[in-house]
PDB file of C-alpha atoms and ligand atoms in Angstrom:
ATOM      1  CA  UNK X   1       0.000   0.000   0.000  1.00 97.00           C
ATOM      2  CA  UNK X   2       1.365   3.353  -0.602  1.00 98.00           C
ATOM      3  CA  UNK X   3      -0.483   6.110   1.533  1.00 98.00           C
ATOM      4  CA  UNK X   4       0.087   9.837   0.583  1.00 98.00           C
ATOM      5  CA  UNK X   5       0.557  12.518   3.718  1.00 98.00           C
ATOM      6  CA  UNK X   6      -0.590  15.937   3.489  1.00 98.00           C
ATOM      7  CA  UNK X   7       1.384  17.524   6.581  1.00 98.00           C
ATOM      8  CA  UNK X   8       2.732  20.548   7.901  1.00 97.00           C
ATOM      9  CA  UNK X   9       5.487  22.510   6.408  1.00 95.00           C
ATOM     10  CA  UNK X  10       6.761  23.440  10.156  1.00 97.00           C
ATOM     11  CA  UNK X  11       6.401  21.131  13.319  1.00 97.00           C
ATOM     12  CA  UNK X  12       3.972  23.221  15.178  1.00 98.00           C
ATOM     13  CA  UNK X  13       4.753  24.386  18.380  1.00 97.00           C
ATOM     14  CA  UNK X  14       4.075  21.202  20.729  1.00 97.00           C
ATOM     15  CA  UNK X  15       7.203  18.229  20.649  1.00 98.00           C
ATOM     16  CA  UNK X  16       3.540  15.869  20.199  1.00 98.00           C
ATOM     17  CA  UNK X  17       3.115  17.291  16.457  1.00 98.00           C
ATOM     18  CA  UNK X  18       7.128  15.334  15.528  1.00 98.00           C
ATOM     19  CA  UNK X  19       6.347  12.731  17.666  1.00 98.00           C
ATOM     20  CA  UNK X  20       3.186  11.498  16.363  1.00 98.00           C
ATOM     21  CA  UNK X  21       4.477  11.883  13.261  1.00 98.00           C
ATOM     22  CA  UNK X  22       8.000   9.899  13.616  1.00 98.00           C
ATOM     23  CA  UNK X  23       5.781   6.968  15.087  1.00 98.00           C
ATOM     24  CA  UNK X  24       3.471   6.902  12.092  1.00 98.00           C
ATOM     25  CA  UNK X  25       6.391   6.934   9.589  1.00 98.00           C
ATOM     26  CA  UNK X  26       7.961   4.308  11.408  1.00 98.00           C
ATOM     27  CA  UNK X  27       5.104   1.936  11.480  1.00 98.00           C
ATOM     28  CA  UNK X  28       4.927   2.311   7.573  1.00 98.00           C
ATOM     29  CA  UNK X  29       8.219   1.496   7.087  1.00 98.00           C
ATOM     30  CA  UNK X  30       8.210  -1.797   9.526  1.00 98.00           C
ATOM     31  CA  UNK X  31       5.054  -2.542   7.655  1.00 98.00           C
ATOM     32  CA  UNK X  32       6.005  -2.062   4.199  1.00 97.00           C
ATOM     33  CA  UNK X  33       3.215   0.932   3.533  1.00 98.00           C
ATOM     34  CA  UNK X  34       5.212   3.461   1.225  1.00 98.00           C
ATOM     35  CA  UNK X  35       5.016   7.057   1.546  1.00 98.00           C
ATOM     36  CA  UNK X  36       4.302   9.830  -0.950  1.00 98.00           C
ATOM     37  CA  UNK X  37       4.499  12.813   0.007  1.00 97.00           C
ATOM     38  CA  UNK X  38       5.636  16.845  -0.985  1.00 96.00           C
ATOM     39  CA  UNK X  39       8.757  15.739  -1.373  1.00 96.00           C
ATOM     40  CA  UNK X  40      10.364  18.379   1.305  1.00 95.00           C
ATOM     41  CA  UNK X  41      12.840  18.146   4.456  1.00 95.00           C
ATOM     42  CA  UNK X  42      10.931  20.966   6.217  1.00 95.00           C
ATOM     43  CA  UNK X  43       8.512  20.278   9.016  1.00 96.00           C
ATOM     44  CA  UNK X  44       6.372  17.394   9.699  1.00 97.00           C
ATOM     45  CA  UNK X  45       7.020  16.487   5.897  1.00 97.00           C
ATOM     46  CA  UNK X  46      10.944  15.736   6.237  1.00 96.00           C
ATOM     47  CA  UNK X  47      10.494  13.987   9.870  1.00 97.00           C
ATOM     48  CA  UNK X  48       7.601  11.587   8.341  1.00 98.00           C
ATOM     49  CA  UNK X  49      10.101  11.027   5.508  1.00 98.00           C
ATOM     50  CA  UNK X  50      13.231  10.651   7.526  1.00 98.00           C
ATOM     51  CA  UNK X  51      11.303   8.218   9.834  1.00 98.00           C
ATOM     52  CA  UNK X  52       9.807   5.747   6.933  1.00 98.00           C
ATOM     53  CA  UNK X  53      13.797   5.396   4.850  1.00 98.00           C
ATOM     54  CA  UNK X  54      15.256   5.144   8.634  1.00 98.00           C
ATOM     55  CA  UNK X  55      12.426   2.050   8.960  1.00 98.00           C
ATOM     56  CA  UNK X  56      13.494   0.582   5.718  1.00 97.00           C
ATOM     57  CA  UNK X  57      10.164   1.371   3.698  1.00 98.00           C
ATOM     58  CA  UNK X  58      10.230   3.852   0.639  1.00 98.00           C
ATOM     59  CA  UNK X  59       9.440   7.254   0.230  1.00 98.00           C
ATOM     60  CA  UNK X  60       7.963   9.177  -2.950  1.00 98.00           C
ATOM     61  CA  UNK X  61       8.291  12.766  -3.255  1.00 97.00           C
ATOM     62  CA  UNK X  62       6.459  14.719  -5.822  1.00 97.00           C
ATOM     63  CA  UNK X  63       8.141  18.296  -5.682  1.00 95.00           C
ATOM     64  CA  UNK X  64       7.106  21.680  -7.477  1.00 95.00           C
ATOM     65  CA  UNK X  65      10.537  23.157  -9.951  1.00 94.00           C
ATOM     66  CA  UNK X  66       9.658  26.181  -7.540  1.00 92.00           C
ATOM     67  CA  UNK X  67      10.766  24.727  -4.585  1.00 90.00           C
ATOM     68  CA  UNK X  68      13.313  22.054  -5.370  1.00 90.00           C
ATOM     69  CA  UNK X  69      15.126  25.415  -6.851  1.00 84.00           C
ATOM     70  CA  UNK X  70      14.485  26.585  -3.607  1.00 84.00           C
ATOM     71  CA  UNK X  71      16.543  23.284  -2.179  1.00 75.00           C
ATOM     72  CA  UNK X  72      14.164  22.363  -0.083  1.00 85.00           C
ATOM     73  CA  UNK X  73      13.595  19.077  -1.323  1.00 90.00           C
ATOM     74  CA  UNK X  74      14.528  16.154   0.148  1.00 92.00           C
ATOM     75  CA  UNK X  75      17.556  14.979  -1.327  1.00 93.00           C
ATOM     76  CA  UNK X  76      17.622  10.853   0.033  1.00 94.00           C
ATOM     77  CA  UNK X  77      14.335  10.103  -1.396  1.00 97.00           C
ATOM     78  CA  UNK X  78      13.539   6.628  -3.271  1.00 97.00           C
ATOM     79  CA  UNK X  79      12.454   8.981  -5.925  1.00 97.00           C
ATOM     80  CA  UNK X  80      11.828  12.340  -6.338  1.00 97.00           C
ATOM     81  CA  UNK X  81       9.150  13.244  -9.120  1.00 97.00           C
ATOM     82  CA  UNK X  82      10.160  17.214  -9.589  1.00 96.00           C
ATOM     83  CA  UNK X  83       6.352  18.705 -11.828  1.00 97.00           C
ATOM     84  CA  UNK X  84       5.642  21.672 -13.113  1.00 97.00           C
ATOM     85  CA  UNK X  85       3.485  23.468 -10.383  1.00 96.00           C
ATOM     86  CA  UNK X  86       1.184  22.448  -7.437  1.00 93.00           C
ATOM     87  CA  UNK X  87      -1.417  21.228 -10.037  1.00 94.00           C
ATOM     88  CA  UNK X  88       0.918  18.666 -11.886  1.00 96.00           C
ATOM     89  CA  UNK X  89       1.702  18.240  -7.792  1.00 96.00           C
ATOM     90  CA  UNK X  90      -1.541  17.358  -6.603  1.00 94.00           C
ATOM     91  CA  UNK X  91      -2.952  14.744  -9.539  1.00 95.00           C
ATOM     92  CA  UNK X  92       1.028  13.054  -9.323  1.00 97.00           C
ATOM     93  CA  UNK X  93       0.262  12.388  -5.466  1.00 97.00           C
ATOM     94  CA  UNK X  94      -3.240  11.431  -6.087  1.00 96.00           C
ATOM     95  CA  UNK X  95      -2.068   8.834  -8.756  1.00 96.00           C
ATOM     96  CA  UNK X  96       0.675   7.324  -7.214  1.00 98.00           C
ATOM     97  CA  UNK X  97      -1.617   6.749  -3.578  1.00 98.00           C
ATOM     98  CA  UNK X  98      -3.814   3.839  -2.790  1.00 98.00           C
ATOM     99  CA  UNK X  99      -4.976   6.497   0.019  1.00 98.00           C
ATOM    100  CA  UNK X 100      -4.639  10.121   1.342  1.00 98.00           C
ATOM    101  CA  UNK X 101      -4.311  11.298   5.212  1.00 98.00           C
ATOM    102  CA  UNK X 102      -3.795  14.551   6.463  1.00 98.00           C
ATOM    103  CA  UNK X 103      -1.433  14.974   9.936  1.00 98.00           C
ATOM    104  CA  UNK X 104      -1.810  18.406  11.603  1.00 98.00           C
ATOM    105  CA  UNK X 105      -0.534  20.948   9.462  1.00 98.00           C
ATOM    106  CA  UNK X 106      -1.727  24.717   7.811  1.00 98.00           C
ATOM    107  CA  UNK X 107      -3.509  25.994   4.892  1.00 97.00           C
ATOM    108  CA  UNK X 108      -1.391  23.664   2.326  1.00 96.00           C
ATOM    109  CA  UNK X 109      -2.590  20.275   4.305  1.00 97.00           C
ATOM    110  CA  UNK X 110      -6.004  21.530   4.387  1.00 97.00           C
ATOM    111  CA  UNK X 111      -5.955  22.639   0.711  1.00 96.00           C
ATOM    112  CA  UNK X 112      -4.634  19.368  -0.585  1.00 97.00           C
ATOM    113  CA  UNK X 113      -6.838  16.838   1.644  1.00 98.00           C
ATOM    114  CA  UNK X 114     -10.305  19.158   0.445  1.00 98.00           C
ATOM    115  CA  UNK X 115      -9.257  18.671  -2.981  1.00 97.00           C
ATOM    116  CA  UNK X 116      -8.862  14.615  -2.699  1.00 98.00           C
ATOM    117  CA  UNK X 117     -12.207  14.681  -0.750  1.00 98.00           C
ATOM    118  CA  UNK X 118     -14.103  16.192  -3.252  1.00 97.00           C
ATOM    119  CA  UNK X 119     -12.494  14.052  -5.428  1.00 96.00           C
ATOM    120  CA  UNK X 120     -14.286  11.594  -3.848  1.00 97.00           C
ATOM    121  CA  UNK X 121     -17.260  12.976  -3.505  1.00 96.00           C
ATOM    122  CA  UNK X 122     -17.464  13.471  -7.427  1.00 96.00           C
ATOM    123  CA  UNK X 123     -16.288  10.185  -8.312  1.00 95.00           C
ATOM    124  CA  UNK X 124     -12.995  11.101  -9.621  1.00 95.00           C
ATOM    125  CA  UNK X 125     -11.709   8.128  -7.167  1.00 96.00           C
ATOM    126  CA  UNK X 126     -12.484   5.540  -5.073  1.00 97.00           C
ATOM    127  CA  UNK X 127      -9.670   6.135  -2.350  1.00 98.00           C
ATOM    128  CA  UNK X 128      -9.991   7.075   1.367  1.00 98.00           C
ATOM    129  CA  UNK X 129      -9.004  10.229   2.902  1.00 98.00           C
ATOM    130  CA  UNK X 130      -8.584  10.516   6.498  1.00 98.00           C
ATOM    131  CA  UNK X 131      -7.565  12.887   9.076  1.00 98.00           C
ATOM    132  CA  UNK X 132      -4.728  11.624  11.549  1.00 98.00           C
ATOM    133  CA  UNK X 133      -5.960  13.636  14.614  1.00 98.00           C
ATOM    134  CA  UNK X 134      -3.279  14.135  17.333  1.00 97.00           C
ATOM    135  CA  UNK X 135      -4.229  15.456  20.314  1.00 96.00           C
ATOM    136  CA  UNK X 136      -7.494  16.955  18.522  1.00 98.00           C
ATOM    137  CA  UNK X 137      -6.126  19.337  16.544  1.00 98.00           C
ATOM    138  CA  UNK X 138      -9.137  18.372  13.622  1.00 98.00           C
ATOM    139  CA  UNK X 139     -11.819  18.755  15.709  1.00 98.00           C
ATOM    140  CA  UNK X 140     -12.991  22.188  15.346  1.00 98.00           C
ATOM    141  CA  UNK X 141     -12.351  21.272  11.067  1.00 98.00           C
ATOM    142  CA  UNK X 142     -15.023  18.361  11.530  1.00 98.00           C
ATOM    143  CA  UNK X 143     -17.046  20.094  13.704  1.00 98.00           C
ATOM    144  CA  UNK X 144     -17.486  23.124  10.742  1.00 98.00           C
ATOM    145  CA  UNK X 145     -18.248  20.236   8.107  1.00 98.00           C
ATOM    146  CA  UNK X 146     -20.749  18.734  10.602  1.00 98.00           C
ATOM    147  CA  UNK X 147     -22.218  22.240  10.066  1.00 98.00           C
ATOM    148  CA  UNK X 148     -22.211  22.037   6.587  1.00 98.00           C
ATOM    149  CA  UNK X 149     -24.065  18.414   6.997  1.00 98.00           C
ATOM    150  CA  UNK X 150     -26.600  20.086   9.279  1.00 98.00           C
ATOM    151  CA  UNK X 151     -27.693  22.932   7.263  1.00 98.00           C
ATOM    152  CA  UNK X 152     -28.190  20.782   3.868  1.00 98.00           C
ATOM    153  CA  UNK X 153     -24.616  21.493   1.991  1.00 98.00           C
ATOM    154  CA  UNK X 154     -23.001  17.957   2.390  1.00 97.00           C
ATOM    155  CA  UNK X 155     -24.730  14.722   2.429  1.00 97.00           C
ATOM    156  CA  UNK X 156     -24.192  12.467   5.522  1.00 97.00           C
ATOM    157  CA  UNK X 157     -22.224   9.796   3.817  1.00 97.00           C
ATOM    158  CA  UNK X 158     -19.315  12.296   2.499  1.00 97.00           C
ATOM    159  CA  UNK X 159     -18.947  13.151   6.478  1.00 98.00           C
ATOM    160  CA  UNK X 160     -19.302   9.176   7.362  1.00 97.00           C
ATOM    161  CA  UNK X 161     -16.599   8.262   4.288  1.00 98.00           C
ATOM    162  CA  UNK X 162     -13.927  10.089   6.119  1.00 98.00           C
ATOM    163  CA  UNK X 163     -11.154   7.829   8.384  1.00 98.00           C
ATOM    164  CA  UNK X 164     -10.553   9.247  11.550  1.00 98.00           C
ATOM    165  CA  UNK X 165      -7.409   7.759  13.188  1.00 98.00           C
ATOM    166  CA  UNK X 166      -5.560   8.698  16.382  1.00 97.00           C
ATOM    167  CA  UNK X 167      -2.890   5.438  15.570  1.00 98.00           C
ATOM    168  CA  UNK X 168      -1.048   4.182  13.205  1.00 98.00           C
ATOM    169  CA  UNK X 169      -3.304   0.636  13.331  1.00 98.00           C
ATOM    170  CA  UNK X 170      -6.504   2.786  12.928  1.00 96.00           C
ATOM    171  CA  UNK X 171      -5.294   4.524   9.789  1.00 98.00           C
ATOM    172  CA  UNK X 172      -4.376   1.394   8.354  1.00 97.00           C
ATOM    173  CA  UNK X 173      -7.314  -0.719   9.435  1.00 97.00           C
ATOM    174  CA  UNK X 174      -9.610   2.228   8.521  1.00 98.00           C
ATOM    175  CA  UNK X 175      -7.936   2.095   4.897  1.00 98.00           C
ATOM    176  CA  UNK X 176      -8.525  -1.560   4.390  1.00 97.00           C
ATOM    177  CA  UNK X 177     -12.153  -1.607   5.691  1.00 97.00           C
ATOM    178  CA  UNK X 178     -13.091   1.577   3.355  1.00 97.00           C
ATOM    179  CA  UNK X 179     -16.166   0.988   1.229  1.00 94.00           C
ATOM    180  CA  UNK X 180     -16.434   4.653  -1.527  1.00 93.00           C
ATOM    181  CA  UNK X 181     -19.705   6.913  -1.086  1.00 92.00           C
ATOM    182  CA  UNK X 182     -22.127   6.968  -3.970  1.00 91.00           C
ATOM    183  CA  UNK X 183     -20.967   9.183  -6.540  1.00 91.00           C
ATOM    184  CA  UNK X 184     -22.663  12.619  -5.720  1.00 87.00           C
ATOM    185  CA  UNK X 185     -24.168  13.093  -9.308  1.00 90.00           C
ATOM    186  CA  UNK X 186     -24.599   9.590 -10.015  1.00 83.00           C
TER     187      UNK X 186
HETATM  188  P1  LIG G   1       1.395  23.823   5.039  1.00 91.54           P
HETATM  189  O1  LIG G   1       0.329  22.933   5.645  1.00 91.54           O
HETATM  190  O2  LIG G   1       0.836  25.156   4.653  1.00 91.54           O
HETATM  191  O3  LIG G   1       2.638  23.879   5.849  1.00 91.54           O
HETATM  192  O4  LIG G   1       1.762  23.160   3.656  1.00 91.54           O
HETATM  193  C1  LIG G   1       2.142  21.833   3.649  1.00 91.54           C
HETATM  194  C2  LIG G   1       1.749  21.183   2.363  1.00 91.54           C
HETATM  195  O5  LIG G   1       2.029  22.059   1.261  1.00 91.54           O
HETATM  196  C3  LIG G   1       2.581  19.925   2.190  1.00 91.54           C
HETATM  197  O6  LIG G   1       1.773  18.734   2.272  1.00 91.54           O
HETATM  198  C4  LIG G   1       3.246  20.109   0.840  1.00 91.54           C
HETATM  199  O7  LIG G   1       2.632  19.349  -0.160  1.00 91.54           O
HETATM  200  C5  LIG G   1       3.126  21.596   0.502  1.00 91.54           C
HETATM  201  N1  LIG G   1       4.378  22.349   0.880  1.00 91.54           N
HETATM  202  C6  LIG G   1       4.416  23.473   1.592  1.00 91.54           C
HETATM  203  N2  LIG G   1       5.699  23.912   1.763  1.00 91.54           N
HETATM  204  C7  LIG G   1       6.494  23.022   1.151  1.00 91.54           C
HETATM  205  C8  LIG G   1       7.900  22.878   0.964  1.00 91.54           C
HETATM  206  N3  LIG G   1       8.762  23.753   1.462  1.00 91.54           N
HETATM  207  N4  LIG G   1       8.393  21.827   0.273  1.00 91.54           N
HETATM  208  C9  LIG G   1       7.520  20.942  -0.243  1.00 91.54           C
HETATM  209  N5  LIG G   1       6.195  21.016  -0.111  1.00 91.54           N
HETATM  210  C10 LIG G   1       5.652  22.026   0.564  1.00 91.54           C
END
């Protein structure tokens, strides 16, 4: 399986953010899940990378020219796919994954696990997207799309289809047991 993290460009400001997210790459690597990811060394991004290659799994990075220029790409990837722009970015990821999780992060995490969730939503794929929520930090996100449930803007089932994990195993199990939504226009 390989999974694709959406995560923070910085670590936050609590040591929990790096630690949750050293454990997680470690249990793909000792369970031979793959990463992809944005391809960087900053943040949450390089210490889920550094964690899976120091486990022995494999890591894909899928890199902007923008910011590889920049050198802030990882540089002992498996592979690193350097694209065009965030576009090319985004649909690379989204190929290469079997699934999608965002760890706590800013407005680029948030950005790229809508876009994959309304991918679902419209059919586009039939992968899972989940949130990985340490110490809470989604909760006031799901509680606004609860809202949107409530007052008629999002069916039930696109709130229902998402994976919410707090461990490693609960990602994964979550992953395997995912059934898609009916395709919103269907
Ligand atoms: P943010 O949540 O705003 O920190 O942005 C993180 C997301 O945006 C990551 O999942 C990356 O795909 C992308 N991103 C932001 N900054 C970088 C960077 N310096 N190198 C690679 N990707 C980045």
């Amino acid at each position: 399986m390989k999974v694709a993290v959406y995560c923070g460009s910085r670590s936050g400001n609590e040591p929990l953010y790096a630690e949750k997210a050293k454990e997680l790459g470690e249990f793909f690597g000792n369970n031979g899940i793959d990463l992809v990811f944005g391809g960087g060394h900053v943040g949450l991004m390089g210490i889920i990378a550094d964690a899976v290659l120091a486990s022995g799994g494999k890591v894909y990075g899928v890199i902007p020219e923008h910011l590889r220029d920049r050198e802030l790409a990882h540089t002992g990837l498996t592979e690193l796919f350097v694209v065009k722009d965030m576009h090319e970015r985004k649909a690379k990821m989204a190929e290469l994954a079997d699934g999608f999780v965002a760890l706590p992060g800013g407005i680029g995490t948030l950005e790229e696990i809508f876009e994959v969730w309304t991918w679902a939503q419209l059919g586009v794929h039939q992968k899972p997207c989940a949130f990985y929520n340490v110490n809470g930090f989604y909760n006031p996100l799901l509680e606004m799309v609860k809202t949107m449930v409530a007052t008629g803007f999002v069916s039930q089932q696109y709130l229902d289809m998402i994976v919410l994990a707090q461990t490693p195993t609960d990602l994964v199990d979550g992953f395997r047991a995912y059934a898609p939504p009916q395709e919103k226009w269907a």
